[in-house]
Structures are given as C-alpha cells and as structure tokens.
Coordinates of C-alpha atoms in Angstrom, one line a residue:
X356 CA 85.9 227.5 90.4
X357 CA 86.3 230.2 88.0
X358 CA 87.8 233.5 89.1
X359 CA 85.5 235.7 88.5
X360 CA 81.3 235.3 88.6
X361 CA 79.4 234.8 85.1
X362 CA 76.1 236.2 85.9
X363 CA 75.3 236.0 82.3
X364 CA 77.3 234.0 79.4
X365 CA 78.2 237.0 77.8
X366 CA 80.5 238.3 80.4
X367 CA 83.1 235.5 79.5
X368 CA 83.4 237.8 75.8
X369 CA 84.8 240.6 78.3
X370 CA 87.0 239.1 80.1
X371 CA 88.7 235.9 80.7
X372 CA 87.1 234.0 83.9
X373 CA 90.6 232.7 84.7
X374 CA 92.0 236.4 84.3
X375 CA 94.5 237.0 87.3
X376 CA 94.5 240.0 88.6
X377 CA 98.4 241.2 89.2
X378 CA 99.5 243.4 92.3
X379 CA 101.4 246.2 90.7
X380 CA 101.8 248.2 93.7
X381 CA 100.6 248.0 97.4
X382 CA 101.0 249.4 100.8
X383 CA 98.7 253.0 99.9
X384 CA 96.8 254.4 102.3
X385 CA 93.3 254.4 100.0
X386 CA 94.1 254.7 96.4
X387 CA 91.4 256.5 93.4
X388 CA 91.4 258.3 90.5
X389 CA 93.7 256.2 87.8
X390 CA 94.0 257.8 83.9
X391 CA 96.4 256.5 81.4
X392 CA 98.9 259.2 79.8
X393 CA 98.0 257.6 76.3
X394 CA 101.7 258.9 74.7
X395 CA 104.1 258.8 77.9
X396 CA 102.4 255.1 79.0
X397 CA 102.0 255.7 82.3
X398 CA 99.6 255.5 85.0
X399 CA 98.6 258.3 87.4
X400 CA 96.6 257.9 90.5
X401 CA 95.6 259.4 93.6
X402 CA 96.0 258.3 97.4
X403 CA 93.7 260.8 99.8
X404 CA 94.3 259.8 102.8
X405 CA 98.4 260.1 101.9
X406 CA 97.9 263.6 100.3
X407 CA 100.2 262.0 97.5
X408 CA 99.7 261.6 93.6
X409 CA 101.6 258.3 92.2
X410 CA 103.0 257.3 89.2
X411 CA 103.0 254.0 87.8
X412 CA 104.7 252.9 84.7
X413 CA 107.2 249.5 83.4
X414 CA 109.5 250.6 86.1
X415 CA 107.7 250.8 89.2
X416 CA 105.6 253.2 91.4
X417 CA 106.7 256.6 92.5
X418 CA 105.6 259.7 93.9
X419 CA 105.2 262.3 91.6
X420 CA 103.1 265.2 93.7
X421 CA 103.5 265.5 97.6
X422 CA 101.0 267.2 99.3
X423 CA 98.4 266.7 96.4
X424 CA 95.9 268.8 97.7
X425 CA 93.7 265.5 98.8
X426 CA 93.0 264.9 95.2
X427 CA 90.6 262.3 94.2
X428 CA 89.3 261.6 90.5
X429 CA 91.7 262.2 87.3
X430 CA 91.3 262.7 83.7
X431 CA 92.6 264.4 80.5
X432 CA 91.3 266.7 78.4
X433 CA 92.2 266.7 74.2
X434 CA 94.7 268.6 75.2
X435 CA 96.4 266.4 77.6
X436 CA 96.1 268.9 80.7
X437 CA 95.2 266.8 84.0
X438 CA 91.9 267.6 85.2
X439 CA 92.0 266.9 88.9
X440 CA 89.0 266.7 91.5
X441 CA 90.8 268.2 95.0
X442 CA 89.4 267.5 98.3
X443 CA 91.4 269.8 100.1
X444 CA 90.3 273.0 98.1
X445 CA 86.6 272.0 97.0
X446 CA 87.7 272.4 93.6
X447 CA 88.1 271.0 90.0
X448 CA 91.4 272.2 88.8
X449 CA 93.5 271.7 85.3
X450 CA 97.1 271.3 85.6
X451 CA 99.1 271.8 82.3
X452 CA 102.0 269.8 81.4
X453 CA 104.1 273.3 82.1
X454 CA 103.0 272.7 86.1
X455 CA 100.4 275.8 85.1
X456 CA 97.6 275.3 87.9
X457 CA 94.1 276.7 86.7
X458 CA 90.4 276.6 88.5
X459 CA 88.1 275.4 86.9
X460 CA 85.3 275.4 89.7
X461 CA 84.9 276.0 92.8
X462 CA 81.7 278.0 93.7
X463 CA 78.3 277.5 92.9
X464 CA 75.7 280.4 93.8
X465 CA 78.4 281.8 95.5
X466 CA 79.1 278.6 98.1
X467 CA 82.1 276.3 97.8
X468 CA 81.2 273.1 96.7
X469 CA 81.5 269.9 98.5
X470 CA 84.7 268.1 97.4
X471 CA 84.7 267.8 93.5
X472 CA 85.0 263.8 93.4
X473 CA 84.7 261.8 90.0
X474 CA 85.1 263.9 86.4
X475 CA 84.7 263.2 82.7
X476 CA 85.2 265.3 79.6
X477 CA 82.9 265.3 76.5
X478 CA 84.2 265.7 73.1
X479 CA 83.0 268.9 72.5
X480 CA 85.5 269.9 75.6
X481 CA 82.4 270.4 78.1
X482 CA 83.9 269.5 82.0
X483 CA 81.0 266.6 83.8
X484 CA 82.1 266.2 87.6
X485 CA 80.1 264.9 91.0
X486 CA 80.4 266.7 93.8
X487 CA 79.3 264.5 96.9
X488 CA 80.7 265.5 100.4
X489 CA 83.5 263.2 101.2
X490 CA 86.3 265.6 100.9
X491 CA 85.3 267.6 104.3
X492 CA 85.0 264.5 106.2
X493 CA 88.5 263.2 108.4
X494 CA 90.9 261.3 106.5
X495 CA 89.6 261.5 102.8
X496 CA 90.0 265.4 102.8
X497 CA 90.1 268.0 105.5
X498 CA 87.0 268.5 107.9
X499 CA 85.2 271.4 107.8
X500 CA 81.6 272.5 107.6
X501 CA 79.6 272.3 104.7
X502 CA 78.0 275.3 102.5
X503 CA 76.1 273.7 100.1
X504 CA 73.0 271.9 101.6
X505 CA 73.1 269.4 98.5
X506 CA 75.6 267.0 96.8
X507 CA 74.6 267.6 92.8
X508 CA 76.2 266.9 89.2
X509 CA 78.0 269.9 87.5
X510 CA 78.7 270.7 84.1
X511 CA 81.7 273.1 83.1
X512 CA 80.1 274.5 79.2
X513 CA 83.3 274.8 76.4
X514 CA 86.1 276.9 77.2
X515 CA 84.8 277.5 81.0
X516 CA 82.3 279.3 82.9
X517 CA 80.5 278.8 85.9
X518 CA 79.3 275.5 87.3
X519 CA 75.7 274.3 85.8
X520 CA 74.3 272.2 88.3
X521 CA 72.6 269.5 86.1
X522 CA 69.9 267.8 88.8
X523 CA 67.8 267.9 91.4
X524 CA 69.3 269.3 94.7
X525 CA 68.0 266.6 96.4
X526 CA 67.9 263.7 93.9
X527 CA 71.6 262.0 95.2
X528 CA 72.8 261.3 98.3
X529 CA 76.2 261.0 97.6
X530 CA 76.9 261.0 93.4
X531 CA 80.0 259.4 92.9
X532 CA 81.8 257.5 89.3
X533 CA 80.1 258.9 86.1
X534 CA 80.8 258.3 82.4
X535 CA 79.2 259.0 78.7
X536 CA 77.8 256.1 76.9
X537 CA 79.9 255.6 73.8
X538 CA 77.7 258.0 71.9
X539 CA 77.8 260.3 74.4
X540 CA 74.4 261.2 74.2
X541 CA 73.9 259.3 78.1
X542 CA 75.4 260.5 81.0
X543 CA 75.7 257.6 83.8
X544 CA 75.4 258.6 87.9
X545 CA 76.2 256.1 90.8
X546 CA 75.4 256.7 94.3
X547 CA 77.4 255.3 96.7
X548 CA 74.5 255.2 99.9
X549 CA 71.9 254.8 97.6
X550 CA 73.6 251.9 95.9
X551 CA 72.4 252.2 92.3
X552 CA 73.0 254.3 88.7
X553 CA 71.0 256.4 87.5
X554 CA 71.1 257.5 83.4
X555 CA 70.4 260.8 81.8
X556 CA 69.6 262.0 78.2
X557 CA 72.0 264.4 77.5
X558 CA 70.1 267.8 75.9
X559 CA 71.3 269.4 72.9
X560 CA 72.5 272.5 75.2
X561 CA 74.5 269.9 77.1
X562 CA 72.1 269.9 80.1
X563 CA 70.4 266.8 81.3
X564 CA 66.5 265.6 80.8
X565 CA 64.8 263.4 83.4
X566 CA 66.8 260.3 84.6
X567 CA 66.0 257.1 85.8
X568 CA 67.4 254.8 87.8
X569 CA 69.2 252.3 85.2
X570 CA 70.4 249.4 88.1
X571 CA 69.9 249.1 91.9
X572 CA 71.3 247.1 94.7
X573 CA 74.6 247.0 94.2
X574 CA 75.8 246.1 97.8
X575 CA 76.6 243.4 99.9
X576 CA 75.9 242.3 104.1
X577 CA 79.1 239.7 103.3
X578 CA 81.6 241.6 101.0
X579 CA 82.7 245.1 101.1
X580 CA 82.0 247.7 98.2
X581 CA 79.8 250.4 97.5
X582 CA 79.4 252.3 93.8
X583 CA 82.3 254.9 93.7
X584 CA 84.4 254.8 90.1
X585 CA 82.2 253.6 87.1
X586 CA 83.9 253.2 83.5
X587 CA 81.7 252.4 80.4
X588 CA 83.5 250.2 77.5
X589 CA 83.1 250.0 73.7
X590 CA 80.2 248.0 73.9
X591 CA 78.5 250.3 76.1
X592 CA 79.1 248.2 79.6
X593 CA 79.0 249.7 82.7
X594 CA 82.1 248.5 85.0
X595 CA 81.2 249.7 88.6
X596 CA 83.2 249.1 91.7
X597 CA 80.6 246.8 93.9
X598 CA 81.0 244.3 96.3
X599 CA 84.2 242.0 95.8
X600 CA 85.1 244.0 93.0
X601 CA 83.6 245.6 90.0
X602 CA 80.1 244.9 88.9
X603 CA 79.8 244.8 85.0
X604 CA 76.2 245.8 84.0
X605 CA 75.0 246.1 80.4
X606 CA 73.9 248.9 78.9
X607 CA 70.1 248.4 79.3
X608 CA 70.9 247.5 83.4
X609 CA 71.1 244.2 83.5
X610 CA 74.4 242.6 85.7
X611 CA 76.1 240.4 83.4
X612 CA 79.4 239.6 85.4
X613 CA 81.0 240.2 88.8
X614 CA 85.1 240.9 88.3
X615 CA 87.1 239.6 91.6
X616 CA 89.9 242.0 93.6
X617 CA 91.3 240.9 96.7
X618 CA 90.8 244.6 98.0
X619 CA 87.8 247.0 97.9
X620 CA 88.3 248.4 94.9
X621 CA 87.6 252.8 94.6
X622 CA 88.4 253.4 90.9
X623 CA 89.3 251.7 87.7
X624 CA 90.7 253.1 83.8
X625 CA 91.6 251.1 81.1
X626 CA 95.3 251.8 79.6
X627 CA 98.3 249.9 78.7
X628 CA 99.6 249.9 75.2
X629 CA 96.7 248.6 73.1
X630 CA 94.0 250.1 76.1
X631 CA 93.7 246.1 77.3
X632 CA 94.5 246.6 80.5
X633 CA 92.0 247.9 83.2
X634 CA 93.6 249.4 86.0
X635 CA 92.2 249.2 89.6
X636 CA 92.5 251.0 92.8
X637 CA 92.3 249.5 95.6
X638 CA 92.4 250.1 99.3
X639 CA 96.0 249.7 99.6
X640 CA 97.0 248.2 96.7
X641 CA 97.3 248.9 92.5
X642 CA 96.1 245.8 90.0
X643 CA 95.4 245.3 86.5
X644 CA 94.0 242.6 84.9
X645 CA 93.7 242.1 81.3
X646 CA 90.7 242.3 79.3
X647 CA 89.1 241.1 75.8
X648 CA 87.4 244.8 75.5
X649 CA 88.5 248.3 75.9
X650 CA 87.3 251.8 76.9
X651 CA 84.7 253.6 74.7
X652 CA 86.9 256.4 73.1
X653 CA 87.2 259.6 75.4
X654 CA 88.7 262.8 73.6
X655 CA 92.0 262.3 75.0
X656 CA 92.5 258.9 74.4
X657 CA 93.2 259.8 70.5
X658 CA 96.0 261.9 71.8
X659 CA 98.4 258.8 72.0
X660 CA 99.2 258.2 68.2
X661 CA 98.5 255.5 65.7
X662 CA 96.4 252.9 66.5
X663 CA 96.7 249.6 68.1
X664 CA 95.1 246.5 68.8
X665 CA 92.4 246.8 70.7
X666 CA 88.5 245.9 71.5
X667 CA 88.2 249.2 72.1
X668 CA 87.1 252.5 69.6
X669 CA 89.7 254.1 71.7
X670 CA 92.4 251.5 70.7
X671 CA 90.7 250.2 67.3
X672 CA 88.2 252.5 65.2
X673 CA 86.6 249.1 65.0
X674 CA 86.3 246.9 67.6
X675 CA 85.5 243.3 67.5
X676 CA 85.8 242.8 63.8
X677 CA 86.5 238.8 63.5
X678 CA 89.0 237.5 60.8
X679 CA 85.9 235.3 59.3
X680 CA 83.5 236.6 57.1
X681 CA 80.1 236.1 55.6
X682 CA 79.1 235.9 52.2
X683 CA 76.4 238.0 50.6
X684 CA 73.6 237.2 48.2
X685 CA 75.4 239.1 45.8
X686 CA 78.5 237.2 46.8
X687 CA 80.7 239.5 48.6
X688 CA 82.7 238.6 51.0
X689 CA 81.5 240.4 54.3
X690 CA 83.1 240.8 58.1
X691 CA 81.6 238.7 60.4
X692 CA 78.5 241.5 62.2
X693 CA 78.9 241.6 66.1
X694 CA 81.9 244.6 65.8
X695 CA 81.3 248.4 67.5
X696 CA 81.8 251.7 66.2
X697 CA 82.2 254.9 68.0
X698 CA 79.8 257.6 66.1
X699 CA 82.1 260.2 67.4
X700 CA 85.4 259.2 65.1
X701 CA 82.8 258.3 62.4
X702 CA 82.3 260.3 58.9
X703 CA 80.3 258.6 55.9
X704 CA 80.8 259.4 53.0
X705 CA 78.0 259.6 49.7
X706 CA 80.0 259.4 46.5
X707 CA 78.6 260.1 42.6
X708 CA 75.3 259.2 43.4
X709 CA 73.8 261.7 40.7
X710 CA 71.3 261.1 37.9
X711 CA 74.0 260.7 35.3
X712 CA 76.4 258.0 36.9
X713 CA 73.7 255.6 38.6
X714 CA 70.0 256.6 36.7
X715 CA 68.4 256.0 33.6
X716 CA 68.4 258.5 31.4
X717 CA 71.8 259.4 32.4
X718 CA 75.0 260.0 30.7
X719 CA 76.4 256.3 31.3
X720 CA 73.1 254.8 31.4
X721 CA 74.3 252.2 28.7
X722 CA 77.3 250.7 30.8
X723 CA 74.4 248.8 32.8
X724 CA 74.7 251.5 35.9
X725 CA 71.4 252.0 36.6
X726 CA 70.4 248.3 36.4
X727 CA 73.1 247.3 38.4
X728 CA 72.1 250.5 41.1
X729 CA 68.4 248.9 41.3
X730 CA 70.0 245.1 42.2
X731 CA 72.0 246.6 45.0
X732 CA 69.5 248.7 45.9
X733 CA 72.3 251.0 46.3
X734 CA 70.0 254.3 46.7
X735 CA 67.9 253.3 49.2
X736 CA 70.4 251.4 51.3
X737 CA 72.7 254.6 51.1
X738 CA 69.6 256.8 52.6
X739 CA 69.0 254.6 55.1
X740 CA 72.8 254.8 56.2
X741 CA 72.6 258.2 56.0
X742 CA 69.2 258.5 58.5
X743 CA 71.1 256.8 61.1
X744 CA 74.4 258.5 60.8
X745 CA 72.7 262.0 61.6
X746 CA 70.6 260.3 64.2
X747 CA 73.9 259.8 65.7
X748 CA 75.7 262.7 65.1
X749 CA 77.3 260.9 62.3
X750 CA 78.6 263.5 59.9
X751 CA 77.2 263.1 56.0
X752 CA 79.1 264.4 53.5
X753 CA 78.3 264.3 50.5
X754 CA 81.3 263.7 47.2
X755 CA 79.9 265.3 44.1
X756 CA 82.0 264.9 40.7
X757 CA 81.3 268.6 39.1
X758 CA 82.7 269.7 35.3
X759 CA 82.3 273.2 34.2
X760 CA 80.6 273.4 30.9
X761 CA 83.5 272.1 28.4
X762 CA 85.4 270.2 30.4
X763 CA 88.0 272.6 31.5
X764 CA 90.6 272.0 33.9
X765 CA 89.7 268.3 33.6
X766 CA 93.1 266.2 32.3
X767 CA 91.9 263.9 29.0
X768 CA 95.3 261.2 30.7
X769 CA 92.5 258.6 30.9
X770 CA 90.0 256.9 29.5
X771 CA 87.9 257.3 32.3
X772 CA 87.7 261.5 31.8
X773 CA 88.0 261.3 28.0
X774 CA 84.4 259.5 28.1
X775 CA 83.7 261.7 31.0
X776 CA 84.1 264.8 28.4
X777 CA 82.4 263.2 25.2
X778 CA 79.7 262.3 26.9
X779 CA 79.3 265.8 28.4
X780 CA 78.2 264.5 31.5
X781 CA 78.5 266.2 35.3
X782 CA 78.1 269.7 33.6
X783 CA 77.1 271.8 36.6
X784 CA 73.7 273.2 36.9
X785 CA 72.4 269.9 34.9
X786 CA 69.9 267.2 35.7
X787 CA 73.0 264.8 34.9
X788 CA 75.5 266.6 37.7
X789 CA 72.3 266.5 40.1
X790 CA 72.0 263.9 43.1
X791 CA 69.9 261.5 42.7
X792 CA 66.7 261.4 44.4
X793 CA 66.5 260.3 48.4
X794 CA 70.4 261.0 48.4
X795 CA 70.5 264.9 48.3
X796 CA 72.3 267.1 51.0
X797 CA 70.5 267.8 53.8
X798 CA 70.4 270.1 56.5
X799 CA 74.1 270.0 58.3
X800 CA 75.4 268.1 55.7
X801 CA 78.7 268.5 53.9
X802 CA 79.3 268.5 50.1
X803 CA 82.8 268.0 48.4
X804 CA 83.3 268.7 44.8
X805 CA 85.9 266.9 42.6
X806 CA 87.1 266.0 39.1
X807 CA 89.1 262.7 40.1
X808 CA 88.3 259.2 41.2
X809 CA 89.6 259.3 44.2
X810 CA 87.2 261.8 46.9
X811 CA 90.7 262.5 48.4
X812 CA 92.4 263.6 45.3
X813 CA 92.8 267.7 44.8
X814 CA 89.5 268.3 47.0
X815 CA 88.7 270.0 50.6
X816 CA 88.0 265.9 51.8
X817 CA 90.9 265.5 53.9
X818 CA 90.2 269.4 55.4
X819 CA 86.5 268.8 56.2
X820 CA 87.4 265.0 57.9
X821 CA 90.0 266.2 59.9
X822 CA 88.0 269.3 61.1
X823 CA 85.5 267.4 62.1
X824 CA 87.7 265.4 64.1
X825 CA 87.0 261.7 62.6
X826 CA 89.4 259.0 61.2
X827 CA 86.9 256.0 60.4
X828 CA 85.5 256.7 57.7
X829 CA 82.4 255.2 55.8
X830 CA 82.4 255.1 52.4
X831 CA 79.5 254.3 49.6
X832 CA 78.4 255.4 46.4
X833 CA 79.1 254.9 42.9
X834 CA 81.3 253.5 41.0
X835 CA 82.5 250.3 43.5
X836 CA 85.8 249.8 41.3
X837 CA 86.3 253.1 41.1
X838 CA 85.8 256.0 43.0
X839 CA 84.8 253.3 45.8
X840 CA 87.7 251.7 45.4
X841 CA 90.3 254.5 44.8
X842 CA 88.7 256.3 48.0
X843 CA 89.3 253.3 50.4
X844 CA 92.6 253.5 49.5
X845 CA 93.9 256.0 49.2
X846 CA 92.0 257.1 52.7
X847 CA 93.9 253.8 54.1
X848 CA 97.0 255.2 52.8
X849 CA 96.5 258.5 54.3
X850 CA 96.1 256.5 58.0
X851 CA 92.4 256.7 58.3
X852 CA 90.4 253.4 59.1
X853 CA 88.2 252.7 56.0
X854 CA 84.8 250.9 56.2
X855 CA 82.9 250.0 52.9
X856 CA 79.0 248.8 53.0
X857 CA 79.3 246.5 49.9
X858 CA 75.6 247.2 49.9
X859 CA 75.1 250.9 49.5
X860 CA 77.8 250.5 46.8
X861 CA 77.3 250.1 42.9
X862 CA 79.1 250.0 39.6
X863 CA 78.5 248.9 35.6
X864 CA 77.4 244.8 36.6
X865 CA 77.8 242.5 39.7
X866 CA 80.9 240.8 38.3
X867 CA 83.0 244.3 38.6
X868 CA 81.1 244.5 41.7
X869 CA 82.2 241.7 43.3
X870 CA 85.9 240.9 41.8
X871 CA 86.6 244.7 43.8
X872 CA 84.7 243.8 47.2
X873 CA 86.5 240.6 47.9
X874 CA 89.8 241.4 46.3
X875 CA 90.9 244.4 45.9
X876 CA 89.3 245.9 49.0
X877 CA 89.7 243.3 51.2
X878 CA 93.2 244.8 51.9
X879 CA 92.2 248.4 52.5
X880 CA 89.2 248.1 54.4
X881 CA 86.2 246.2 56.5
X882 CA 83.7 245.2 53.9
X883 CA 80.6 245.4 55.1
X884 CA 76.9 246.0 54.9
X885 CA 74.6 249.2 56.0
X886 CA 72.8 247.0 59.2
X887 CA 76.1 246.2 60.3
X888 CA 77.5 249.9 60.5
X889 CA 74.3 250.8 61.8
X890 CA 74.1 247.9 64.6
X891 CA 77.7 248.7 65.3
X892 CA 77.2 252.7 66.0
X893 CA 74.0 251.8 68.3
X894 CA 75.0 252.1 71.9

C-alpha cells in the first residue's frame, strides 16, 4: 500500500507515492502560517493557540517572537518584509527586517475586521488576504464581539490604501487559504464550512469578476480536515489541506491525489534549497516531505539568488525540461514539450525581422534569406508567439538593427558590418530598416535599436529586461547563427535563462540553420519551438 492516494495517474509526476513525510518538530499547540526566507533558509511559522512565532532551520526549532500577537498566515513581500495576518489585533501588519512594525489594515467602513487569516502578494506589490472570524473565537485568538456582519476577501492596491473588499458580503462563510494561479490572472478562495474553492478572474484594476465554485466536497465523516491553507504549484495545482492531509486538485478542479500526514494539517509552503521541499503544519507537529514540483513563482521568492534545481518557475525559470529531446522536420534538435513557464519572469524577444534581412527585395535577399524565412515560416510563427505573449502579459520587445545614412558610428572590424555598409542596408526611415509585415510593434510593446549582433551589446536591452523584472528570456528572429546565436549567449552569460523557438528563427539556408540549433545553442539555451513556449506559459 502506497503512502499516499493516486486518484489520478498523474499525481505520481508530483510527488513520490512512497514519499515519507519527516517530523521536524512537534509538541505545538496548533501550528499555521509557514514561508521560507528564500536567502537566510529558514522556515517561519505561527502557533495561535501558543501566542509564539517559530523558527525552523538545519539546526532545530526555536522561538523567535513571544507573545506574537495570535498571528496566523505569513508571507513576504519583494522586499523581504514579513507580512503577518494577527488575530489578536484584527489586523494585517508588515514587519521589516529592522523590527519596524507597520499596519497595513485593519478597518473596513470604519469596523475592525474579523481576524485577518491567510495572505498573498501579487507581483505588482498589491496585498490579497481573507478575513474569516476565527481570531475572536477562544483559543485561536482573543474573544470578543464581532463588528463586521460578514467574513469577505480584501485587497490592499500598491503602495497601501484602504481595504477593497473584493466579494460578496455574503458569498463565504468562513474564506480561508488563497493563492494566484501561476499567471496570476486567477485568484483561488477555500471555505473551510463550506468545504470547497472558489476561482476568480482577476480585473485589470486588480478587482475580481464573478467566481465560481472550481471544486466541492472536500471533507470527510472518518478523517479529520477541512480547507484552511491552499498553495498552487508551477503547474498550476492546487494543494489544499483536506481530510488526512492535503488534497491536490488540478487546475480545471479535478482531485488528482490525496498527500498523507499523520496530523490535521492547517498550512503548507514549499522551501528548502532548490524550493523541493513542502512544508506542513500540523496540529502539534512540523513535516516536510519532498516533492518532484515546486511553487509557482511568488515575487519574493526571486529574492533568494541564483537559481537552483527545481520543478518550480520559482526554483528553475523552466520547469520540467527533460534531458531528451525531439527532432524537428527541419532537423533540430528540440527539448522534450511537457515543461512550464511562468509568464511573469518571461520577456520575448523579436530580432531583425525587417524587409531587408529576411524579404525579397531586400538588401541580403541573394544570401537565400528570404527563401530560407518562408521554409521556417519564421514570420508567421514569430506573430503567433507574439499574440500569446501579450495575451499573457508577456512583454514583446522588439530588436531593430538601425544605421544612420552612411554608416556612421558603425565599426568596418568585420565582415559582417563591411557588407552591412556596402550594401547600404538598415538606413533608417527606409523600406529596408522597416519591420517586416505581421511582426511590427504594437501597442505596449518595446523596441531596442542596435548596430551589433548581439541585442545585448551597446543597447538599452539589459535596462528594459531588468525593469521589467524578467530573467527568462525568449528569443527569435533573424539571423539564427548570428544575432540568434550571439544573443543567447551572451544573455546566458549575463545569468539570464535563455529559451530559443528554433521555429520562429531563420538565417541564409537550413544547413547554417541547423549546425547552430543543435550545436552551438544547445549549450546556452532550451531549444525549442513556439507551441511549446506557448503550452508551457498556459496555466
């Protein structure tokens, strides 16, 4: 008998069946609210009932606040301040690493709240918490009336403000674990007396449209567990504490796998080194147990530094890629498909597609460019990229190579910009220096000028990319063994994650094509093609 349940085959790519889950602490009162300090290593969680906040790291469990103000649910922001649900004082604070204590809510229309009680943070630095009643009832906080006649769903806009309630007054009985879907364009509620989760679109103002209910019946007459924390990982899986442990659901609702703890479990957060290990609280106990996925990426998870092995976007930009490949048509070697991307470390990148590198008529159109563009199919492969990056908040920008009329300021050290110059091609303002058609700059798009091979080399690339907060970045265009190739890396050089779509990718004939996709990239990035990047940034 395995150790934990298999509802669906699937579950067993999760997580071992055999996994043990390892005591790492125990005689608590009622522990919650675990986060992982993703640079000190360490482990903080809450225990209510004890009024104390614990620490757990590679030497042990200690006490690290005492009284702890009955606190409940933890995260971190970018920034690495704790955010912190209280019980005590109806209120979601943020502690700074200084000890600086700051309220972040505690009214709403002029009434405390309930007991803040599960929270999550958006990238855009926008504060998600539940606020069910639990803290003003004897032993998980302090008793005391309530003001509120509702339990809602908050959101706290950028840089603060007052509470937005985000739901119905009278849609939850008691809304408890929440999380973002790793697009973060879904916001997950559990209820823990009406046993289900319920998903919402999240609005472009942040708000949330109409929910449903996403998966029910999660209780149990024989086993103890109710919904209370809820974690979604890279895939997109929902992890909810349930009867005799967590209930792992997928992304459309349907329960793939049952995880067995000895204890009713309250919370759960992935951590450890390489963001394997899932963490659990229990009724008097700490356990972890080791995983084959990992979190999906939450903004201060990319605090920690470098990257590490993981199954995770938080641990590995991409998750899941397997060391064997496919084989194209065209006969480049390809990553196997099946890996996940999170859209919101993603950039891609659109590189010398204009009329005179890649179209007839063009300035190189006798080195067999165009030709070679229409096999690949290169321009409508990169649009169709393009389409689904925006529709995922995917940032497009586009890599333009520009020469002033003459050539000045462009170095004649190579062959490459000699020709460049003779052939008075890229001139700005021309039909030559013009994107070609289906691939031009749209709306909220980006466009970086150069006059090297590399996009990275003397432009505002690296600016732009880290501004917009991404390090896996997408890369297609024109030439493949050369700008492709001196972009990948020189980008895996600078410590960003490269990904090429082989597909969306041209240069002078399939030979050059394909001696620089399965050799010289191999080593500097995931080969790959545009359905793959776009299956893998679908949540």
């Amino acid at each position: 008998m395995t150790t934990h349940t298999a509802v669906r085959p699937a579950f067993a790519d999760l997580v071992d069946l055999w996994a043990p889950v390892r005591q790492l602490g125990t005689g608590f009162d009622f522990c919650e609210g675990p986060v992982w300090h993703p640079r000190e290593q360490h482990l903080l969680f809450s225990d209510m009932p004890g009024d104390v906040r614990r620490r757990w790291d590679k030497s042990g469990v200690r006490e690290v606040k005492r009284p702890a103000n009955k606190c409940n649910g933890m995260t971190y922001d970018a920034e690495l301040n704790l955010i912190v649900c209280e019980h005590a004082t109806s209120s979601l604070i943020r502690e700074r690493p200084d000890g600086q204590r700051e309220v972040l809510a505690s009214h709403f229309e002029g009434q405390e709240l309930n007991s803040p009680n599960d929270v999550v943070v958006k990238s855009d630095g926008s504060i998600y918490f539940s606020d069910p009643w639990y803290g003003r009832m004897p032993v998980f906080g302090v008793e005391r009336p309530r003001q509120l006649g509702f339990q809602g769903v908050y959101r706290i806009p950028p840089g603060g403000g007052e509470p937005q309630l985000l739901v119905d007054r009278y849609l939850f009985d008691q809304p408890n674990g929440l999380c973002f879907c790793p697009t973060e364009d879904r916001l997950f509620v559990n209820d823990t007396v009406q046993h289900n989760i319920r998903v919402f679109p999240i609005l472009a103002d942040g708000r949330l449209g109409p929910g449903r209910i996403l998966a029910s019946g999660i209780v149990s007459a024989s086993e103890p567990g109710v919904p209370d924390g809820m974690k979604c990982d890279a895939q997109g899986n929902l992890w909810v504490c349930g009867p005799g442990g967590v209930w792992v659901y997928t992304i459309k609702g349907e329960l793939i796998g049952k995880l067995r703890v000895p204890e009713l479990v309250g919370n759960l957060a992935w951590g450890g080194p390489d963001w394997r290990t899932l963490f659990l609280t229990a009724t008097h106990s700490l356990y972890a147990v080791e995983t084959k996925i990992g979190p999906r990426m939450e903004p201060f998870m990319k605090a920690g530094g470098g990257t590490v092995r993981g199954g995770s976007p938080a641990s590995e930009p991409v998750s899941g890629v397997k060391p064997a490949a496919t084989v194209a048509p065209s006969g480049a070697k390809k990553a196997a498909a099946g890996y996940h991307l999170d859209p919101a470390r993603c950039a891609l990148i659109i590189q010398d597609m204009q009329n005179d590198v890649v179209m007839e008529g063009g300035a190189f159109a006798s080195s067999g460019s165009p030709e070679h563009c229409r096999q690949q199919n290169a321009i409508a492969n990169g649009a169709k990229l393009a389409h689904a990056a925006r529709a995922r908040g995917i940032p497009v920008i586009h890599v333009w190579f520009v020469v002033e009329p003459g050539a000045p300021g462009v170095t004649m050290n190579a062959p490459l910009f000699e020709g460049l110059a003779d052939a008075k091609a890229l001139v700005r303002g021309t039909w030559g220096c013009a994107p070609v058609p289906g691939l031009e700059a749209q709306a909220g798009d980006h466009v970086v000028e150069k006059c090297r091979m590399s996009a990275w080399e003397g432009t505002r690339l690296e600016t732009v990319v880290k501004a917009l907060g991404r390090d896996v970045v997408i890369v297609t265009g024109a030439w493949t063994n050369m700008s492709i190739e001196h972009t990948a890396r020189t980008g895996a050089d600078k410590g960003y994650f490269m990904l090429v779509p082989e597909d969306a990718c041209s240069t002078m004939n399939a030979e050059w094509h394909a001696a620089s996709v399965n050799y010289a990239l191999q080593n500097v990035c995931v080969v790959t093609d545009v359905d793959a990047v776009i299956a893998a940034t679908d949540g």
